[in-house]
mmCIF file of C-alpha atoms in Angstrom:
data_model
loop_
_atom_site.group_PDB
_atom_site.id
_atom_site.type_symbol
_atom_site.label_atom_id
_atom_site.label_comp_id
_atom_site.label_asym_id
_atom_site.label_seq_id
_atom_site.Cartn_x
_atom_site.Cartn_y
_atom_site.Cartn_z
ATOM 1 C CA MET A 1 0.000 0.000 0.000
ATOM 2 C CA PHE A 2 2.829 2.361 0.837
ATOM 3 C CA GLU A 3 6.295 2.418 -0.675
ATOM 4 C CA PRO A 4 9.208 1.152 1.440
ATOM 5 C CA GLY A 5 10.547 3.848 3.712
ATOM 6 C CA PHE A 6 7.433 6.018 3.291
ATOM 7 C CA ASP A 7 5.220 5.952 6.392
ATOM 8 C CA GLN A 8 1.398 6.068 6.328
ATOM 9 C CA ALA A 9 1.203 9.449 8.043
ATOM 10 C CA ALA A 10 3.462 10.996 5.433
ATOM 11 C CA GLY A 11 1.278 9.531 2.707
ATOM 12 C CA LEU A 12 -1.837 11.050 4.240
ATOM 13 C CA ARG A 13 -0.190 14.426 4.708
ATOM 14 C CA ALA A 14 1.030 14.412 1.117
ATOM 15 C CA SER A 15 -2.513 13.803 -0.137
ATOM 16 C CA LEU A 16 -3.846 17.068 1.275
ATOM 17 C CA PRO A 17 -4.431 19.662 -1.470
ATOM 18 C CA GLY A 18 -1.933 22.492 -1.328
ATOM 19 C CA ALA A 19 -0.232 20.893 1.660
ATOM 20 C CA HIS A 20 3.309 21.006 0.354
ATOM 21 C CA ALA A 21 6.168 23.330 0.975
ATOM 22 C CA ALA A 22 8.765 23.789 -1.781
ATOM 23 C CA LEU A 23 12.395 22.699 -1.938
ATOM 24 C CA VAL A 24 15.511 24.647 -2.863
ATOM 25 C CA PRO A 25 18.499 22.225 -3.012
ATOM 26 C CA LEU A 26 21.907 23.649 -2.084
ATOM 27 C CA ALA A 27 25.195 21.806 -2.624
ATOM 28 C CA SER A 28 27.422 21.850 0.442
ATOM 29 C CA PRO A 29 31.205 22.045 -0.081
ATOM 30 C CA ALA A 30 33.759 19.614 1.309
ATOM 31 C CA GLN A 31 34.104 21.870 4.381
ATOM 32 C CA PRO A 32 30.475 22.876 4.989
ATOM 33 C CA SER A 33 31.242 25.419 7.715
ATOM 34 C CA ARG A 34 32.940 27.635 5.140
ATOM 35 C CA ALA A 35 29.637 28.044 3.295
ATOM 36 C CA PHE A 36 27.495 28.985 6.313
ATOM 37 C CA GLU A 37 27.807 32.703 5.648
ATOM 38 C CA TRP A 38 26.728 32.081 2.050
ATOM 39 C CA LEU A 39 23.823 29.957 3.279
ATOM 40 C CA CYS A 40 22.705 32.546 5.825
ATOM 41 C CA HIS A 41 22.814 35.273 3.186
ATOM 42 C CA LEU A 42 20.383 33.344 0.982
ATOM 43 C CA ALA A 43 18.084 32.524 3.911
ATOM 44 C CA ALA A 44 18.066 36.155 5.029
ATOM 45 C CA GLU A 45 17.214 37.379 1.524
ATOM 46 C CA LEU A 46 14.260 34.994 1.340
ATOM 47 C CA ALA A 47 13.042 35.804 4.848
ATOM 48 C CA ALA A 48 13.209 39.507 4.032
ATOM 49 C CA GLN A 49 10.654 38.827 1.285
ATOM 50 C CA ASP A 50 8.204 37.535 3.894
ATOM 51 C CA ARG A 51 8.905 33.864 3.178
ATOM 52 C CA GLU A 52 8.814 31.164 5.814
ATOM 53 C CA VAL A 53 12.295 29.645 5.481
ATOM 54 C CA ILE A 54 13.558 26.409 7.012
ATOM 55 C CA VAL A 55 17.188 25.461 6.489
ATOM 56 C CA VAL A 56 17.723 21.701 6.696
ATOM 57 C CA ASP A 57 21.436 21.230 7.291
ATOM 58 C CA ALA A 58 22.115 17.668 6.177
ATOM 59 C CA THR A 59 25.798 18.058 7.110
ATOM 60 C CA ALA A 60 24.791 18.165 10.815
ATOM 61 C CA HIS A 61 23.436 15.217 12.812
ATOM 62 C CA GLU A 62 20.199 15.294 14.773
ATOM 63 C CA THR A 63 20.130 14.673 18.532
ATOM 64 C CA ALA A 64 19.023 11.235 19.671
ATOM 65 C CA ALA A 65 16.188 12.444 21.916
ATOM 66 C CA LEU A 66 13.333 14.814 21.247
ATOM 67 C CA ARG A 67 11.922 16.657 24.245
ATOM 68 C CA ASP A 68 9.486 19.025 22.569
ATOM 69 C CA THR A 69 8.265 19.568 19.028
ATOM 70 C CA ASP A 70 9.168 23.235 19.393
ATOM 71 C CA ASP A 71 12.573 22.530 20.852
ATOM 72 C CA ALA A 72 15.596 23.893 19.051
ATOM 73 C CA SER A 73 16.970 20.335 18.876
ATOM 74 C CA LEU A 74 14.212 19.197 16.509
ATOM 75 C CA GLY A 75 15.760 17.622 13.443
ATOM 76 C CA LEU A 76 14.613 16.243 10.111
ATOM 77 C CA HIS A 77 14.804 12.636 11.298
ATOM 78 C CA GLN A 78 12.265 13.282 14.075
ATOM 79 C CA ALA A 79 10.007 15.268 11.760
ATOM 80 C CA LEU A 80 9.930 12.414 9.236
ATOM 81 C CA GLN A 81 9.339 9.714 11.839
ATOM 82 C CA ASP A 82 6.721 11.412 14.049
ATOM 83 C CA PRO A 83 3.257 11.385 12.415
ATOM 84 C CA SER A 84 2.067 14.199 14.681
ATOM 85 C CA MET A 85 4.503 16.676 13.215
ATOM 86 C CA ALA A 86 2.949 18.794 10.496
ATOM 87 C CA GLN A 87 2.799 22.409 9.386
ATOM 88 C CA LEU A 88 6.351 23.091 10.556
ATOM 89 C CA GLY A 89 7.362 26.603 9.611
ATOM 90 C CA ALA A 90 3.752 27.797 9.414
ATOM 91 C CA VAL A 91 4.378 30.901 11.517
ATOM 92 C CA GLY A 92 7.673 32.688 12.017
ATOM 93 C CA ASP A 93 9.070 36.030 13.002
ATOM 94 C CA ALA A 94 9.635 38.501 10.192
ATOM 95 C CA GLY A 95 13.152 38.349 8.806
ATOM 96 C CA GLU A 96 14.070 35.142 10.661
ATOM 97 C CA TRP A 97 14.449 31.514 9.664
ATOM 98 C CA ARG A 98 14.742 28.141 11.317
ATOM 99 C CA VAL A 99 17.682 25.747 11.073
ATOM 100 C CA MET A 100 17.224 21.975 11.481
ATOM 101 C CA PRO A 101 19.968 19.323 11.452
ATOM 102 C CA GLY A 102 19.196 16.651 8.909
ATOM 103 C CA ALA A 103 21.958 14.091 8.292
ATOM 104 C CA LEU A 104 19.982 11.137 9.686
ATOM 105 C CA GLY A 105 16.784 12.277 8.020
ATOM 106 C CA LEU A 106 18.605 12.483 4.721
ATOM 107 C CA GLU A 107 19.513 8.792 5.049
ATOM 108 C CA LEU A 108 15.806 7.954 5.381
ATOM 109 C CA LEU A 109 15.039 9.992 2.279
ATOM 110 C CA LEU A 110 17.817 8.329 0.294
ATOM 111 C CA ASP A 111 16.303 4.976 1.182
ATOM 112 C CA THR A 112 12.925 6.195 -0.086
ATOM 113 C CA ALA A 113 14.539 7.430 -3.309
ATOM 114 C CA ARG A 114 16.222 4.056 -3.850
ATOM 115 C CA HIS A 115 12.982 2.115 -3.378
ATOM 116 C CA ALA A 116 10.318 4.474 -4.692
ATOM 117 C CA GLY A 117 12.092 7.132 -6.739
ATOM 118 C CA PRO A 118 12.847 10.838 -6.370
ATOM 119 C CA LYS A 119 9.242 12.034 -6.690
ATOM 120 C CA ARG A 120 8.203 10.079 -3.621
ATOM 121 C CA ALA A 121 11.338 11.111 -1.734
ATOM 122 C CA LEU A 122 10.579 14.761 -2.449
ATOM 123 C CA ALA A 123 6.997 14.358 -1.235
ATOM 124 C CA ARG A 124 8.205 12.679 1.950
ATOM 125 C CA LEU A 125 10.766 15.392 2.604
ATOM 126 C CA LEU A 126 8.221 18.193 2.296
ATOM 127 C CA ALA A 127 5.277 16.485 4.024
ATOM 128 C CA PRO A 128 6.028 17.797 7.575
ATOM 129 C CA PHE A 129 6.317 21.435 6.459
ATOM 130 C CA ALA A 130 3.623 24.035 6.000
ATOM 131 C CA GLY A 131 2.346 24.916 2.554
ATOM 132 C CA GLY A 132 4.112 27.980 1.230
ATOM 133 C CA ALA A 133 7.273 27.387 3.272
ATOM 134 C CA LEU A 134 10.637 27.178 1.531
ATOM 135 C CA VAL A 135 12.904 24.344 2.622
ATOM 136 C CA LEU A 136 16.585 24.930 1.855
ATOM 137 C CA LEU A 137 18.262 21.514 1.817
ATOM 138 C CA PHE A 138 22.001 21.978 2.371
ATOM 139 C CA ALA A 139 23.600 18.646 1.492
ATOM 140 C CA PRO A 140 26.585 17.119 -0.331
ATOM 141 C CA PRO A 141 26.196 16.998 -4.122
ATOM 142 C CA GLN A 142 26.548 13.209 -4.063
ATOM 143 C CA ALA A 143 23.515 12.932 -1.793
ATOM 144 C CA LEU A 144 21.464 15.433 -3.799
ATOM 145 C CA SER A 145 22.266 13.476 -6.958
ATOM 146 C CA ALA A 146 21.018 10.245 -5.380
ATOM 147 C CA LEU A 147 17.962 11.903 -3.836
ATOM 148 C CA LEU A 148 16.732 13.988 -6.783
ATOM 149 C CA GLY A 149 18.480 12.460 -9.778
ATOM 150 C CA GLY A 150 16.466 12.833 -12.970
ATOM 151 C CA CYS A 151 14.186 15.518 -11.552
ATOM 152 C CA GLY A 152 15.726 18.213 -13.717
ATOM 153 C CA GLY A 153 15.597 20.648 -10.808
ATOM 154 C CA ARG A 154 18.057 23.443 -10.240
ATOM 155 C CA VAL A 155 20.667 23.065 -7.505
ATOM 156 C CA LEU A 156 22.593 26.071 -6.212
ATOM 157 C CA VAL A 157 26.350 25.514 -6.098
ATOM 158 C CA PRO A 158 28.394 28.022 -4.072
ATOM 159 C CA VAL A 159 31.631 29.555 -5.279
ATOM 160 C CA LEU A 160 33.450 30.780 -2.188
ATOM 161 C CA PRO A 161 36.411 33.151 -1.817
ATOM 162 C CA GLN A 162 38.901 30.466 -0.836
ATOM 163 C CA ALA A 163 41.546 28.185 -2.252
ATOM 164 C CA GLN A 164 40.302 25.200 -4.259
ATOM 165 C CA ALA A 165 36.826 26.780 -4.557
ATOM 166 C CA SER A 166 36.700 26.388 -8.321
ATOM 167 C CA ILE A 167 37.794 22.742 -8.106
ATOM 168 C CA TYR A 168 35.039 21.950 -5.609
ATOM 169 C CA ALA A 169 32.400 23.848 -7.570
ATOM 170 C CA TYR A 170 33.296 22.132 -10.839
ATOM 171 C CA GLY A 171 33.215 18.711 -9.147
ATOM 172 C CA ALA A 172 29.753 19.460 -7.752
ATOM 173 C CA VAL A 173 28.524 20.693 -11.126
ATOM 174 C CA LYS A 174 29.782 17.536 -12.823
ATOM 175 C CA LEU A 175 28.075 15.204 -10.329
ATOM 176 C CA LEU A 176 24.773 17.050 -10.443
ATOM 177 C CA GLN A 177 24.697 17.470 -14.213
ATOM 178 C CA GLN A 178 25.451 13.792 -14.797
ATOM 179 C CA ALA A 179 22.621 12.875 -12.407
ATOM 180 C CA GLY A 180 20.066 14.718 -14.520
ATOM 181 C CA LEU A 181 19.925 17.843 -12.375
ATOM 182 C CA ASN A 182 20.555 21.430 -13.438
ATOM 183 C CA PRO A 183 23.338 23.028 -11.356
ATOM 184 C CA VAL A 184 23.683 26.813 -11.247
ATOM 185 C CA LEU A 185 26.509 28.801 -9.723
ATOM 186 C CA ALA A 186 25.689 31.172 -6.868
ATOM 187 C CA PRO A 187 29.028 32.878 -6.143
ATOM 188 C CA ALA A 188 29.572 34.669 -2.863
ATOM 189 C CA ILE A 189 29.923 38.428 -3.191
ATOM 190 C CA GLU A 190 33.621 38.182 -2.309
ATOM 191 C CA ALA A 191 34.363 35.388 -4.802
ATOM 192 C CA PRO A 192 36.880 36.523 -7.451
ATOM 193 C CA PRO A 193 35.331 36.615 -10.941
ATOM 194 C CA GLN A 194 38.245 34.526 -12.214
ATOM 195 C CA LEU A 195 37.165 31.606 -10.006
ATOM 196 C CA VAL A 196 33.654 31.775 -11.372
ATOM 197 C CA GLY A 197 34.927 32.037 -14.941
ATOM 198 C CA ASN A 198 37.135 28.975 -14.459
ATOM 199 C CA VAL A 199 34.141 26.851 -13.440
ATOM 200 C CA VAL A 200 32.005 28.113 -16.319
ATOM 201 C CA ASP A 201 34.810 27.462 -18.827
ATOM 202 C CA CYS A 202 35.471 23.949 -17.528
ATOM 203 C CA ALA A 203 31.771 23.057 -17.635
ATOM 204 C CA ALA A 204 31.559 24.219 -21.248
ATOM 205 C CA ARG A 205 34.766 22.492 -22.290
ATOM 206 C CA TYR A 206 34.514 19.150 -20.510
ATOM 207 C CA LEU A 207 30.776 18.713 -19.905
ATOM 208 C CA ASN A 208 29.387 20.573 -22.918
ATOM 209 C CA HIS A 209 27.176 22.361 -20.400
ATOM 210 C CA SER A 210 26.292 26.053 -20.476
ATOM 211 C CA LEU A 211 26.389 26.945 -16.808
ATOM 212 C CA SER A 212 24.135 29.679 -15.422
ATOM 213 C CA VAL A 213 25.541 32.127 -12.861
ATOM 214 C CA TRP A 214 23.199 33.850 -10.400
ATOM 215 C CA PRO A 215 24.448 37.148 -8.922
ATOM 216 C CA SER A 216 23.687 37.434 -5.205
ATOM 217 C CA ALA A 217 21.153 40.208 -5.787
ATOM 218 C CA THR A 218 18.964 37.750 -7.734
ATOM 219 C CA TRP A 219 19.228 34.685 -5.464
ATOM 220 C CA ALA A 220 15.986 35.148 -3.571
ATOM 221 C CA LEU A 221 13.785 35.714 -6.608
ATOM 222 C CA ARG A 222 15.337 32.968 -8.725
ATOM 223 C CA ALA A 223 15.372 30.436 -5.876
ATOM 224 C CA GLN A 224 11.638 30.914 -5.389
ATOM 225 C CA GLU A 225 10.911 30.655 -9.104
ATOM 226 C CA SER A 226 12.870 27.419 -9.487
ATOM 227 C CA ALA A 227 11.847 25.743 -6.207
ATOM 228 C CA LEU A 228 10.691 22.126 -6.489
ATOM 229 C CA ILE A 229 7.274 20.858 -5.425
ATOM 230 C CA PRO A 230 5.951 17.291 -5.661
ATOM 231 C CA ALA A 231 4.322 16.353 -8.947
ATOM 232 C CA GLY A 232 0.614 17.050 -8.920
ATOM 233 C CA ASP A 233 0.741 19.860 -6.342
ATOM 234 C CA THR A 234 -0.285 22.973 -8.266
ATOM 235 C CA THR A 235 -1.980 24.799 -5.407
ATOM 236 C CA THR A 236 0.834 25.386 -2.939
ATOM 237 C CA PRO A 237 0.180 28.869 -1.520
ATOM 238 C CA ARG A 238 2.426 31.711 -2.699
ATOM 239 C CA LEU A 239 4.484 29.406 -4.899
ATOM 240 C CA ARG A 240 2.836 29.704 -8.277
ATOM 241 C CA GLY A 241 6.258 29.833 -9.915
ATOM 242 C CA ALA A 242 7.444 26.575 -8.340
ATOM 243 C CA HIS A 243 8.111 23.573 -10.580
ATOM 244 C CA ALA A 244 6.880 20.039 -10.021
ATOM 245 C CA CYS A 245 9.444 17.261 -9.805
ATOM 246 C CA ALA A 246 9.645 15.690 -13.234
ATOM 247 C CA THR A 247 11.652 13.040 -15.047
ATOM 248 C CA HIS A 248 13.133 15.485 -17.546
ATOM 249 C CA SER A 249 14.848 18.848 -17.447
ATOM 250 C CA LEU A 250 12.460 21.755 -16.936
ATOM 251 C CA TRP A 251 14.865 24.492 -17.949
ATOM 252 C CA SER A 252 17.133 25.134 -20.881
#
């Protein structure tokens, strides 16, 4: 009746019309802490536009115990496992966002993707969150490729002002592009243009891929427009520009 790794409560929640949040996938670098300022900048830009933003940091592990559904220790694993958890991120303070650890929860979602495919994994991921909320999933590109491969969705790849940044970014772009996703570069304000140009040139030369670059001033608008929602959900509040998870690329 239900796919492996996809609990009954999540199935019921996913069946509610307009119940889904939307997903913005973000590729974490090899040293995730170096991208936290970049991540916070994006979250702040979205929150400033009156969006309910939840950052799921899949590079951080959840705590073993859960004392309260409103506790700061709440993680993705608990949210996916507890049927009573729903409408997370429904109400927030203006200009603020919530951060949830999600490494263990991501493992559950990868299991769902393996058994039931990326569409079902996406629906399971978003089921605990309120309609209209934006979930920023900060995770390694390998995991995003396995979770969402073939969806055609856009994944933001940071270019940071540090040594080896272009090598990391190109590696992430290659993994994501080969998995049927559409990586875009979102360089930090301080990132040297030469680093960004190196990644774009390598993608064109070795992957035959024309790589889009999003200036920081456009992140919030473009992230909302390209956010992923489960297939069939066309009524998610305030996300008319969101794109359903599909089996082909949705953008040129």
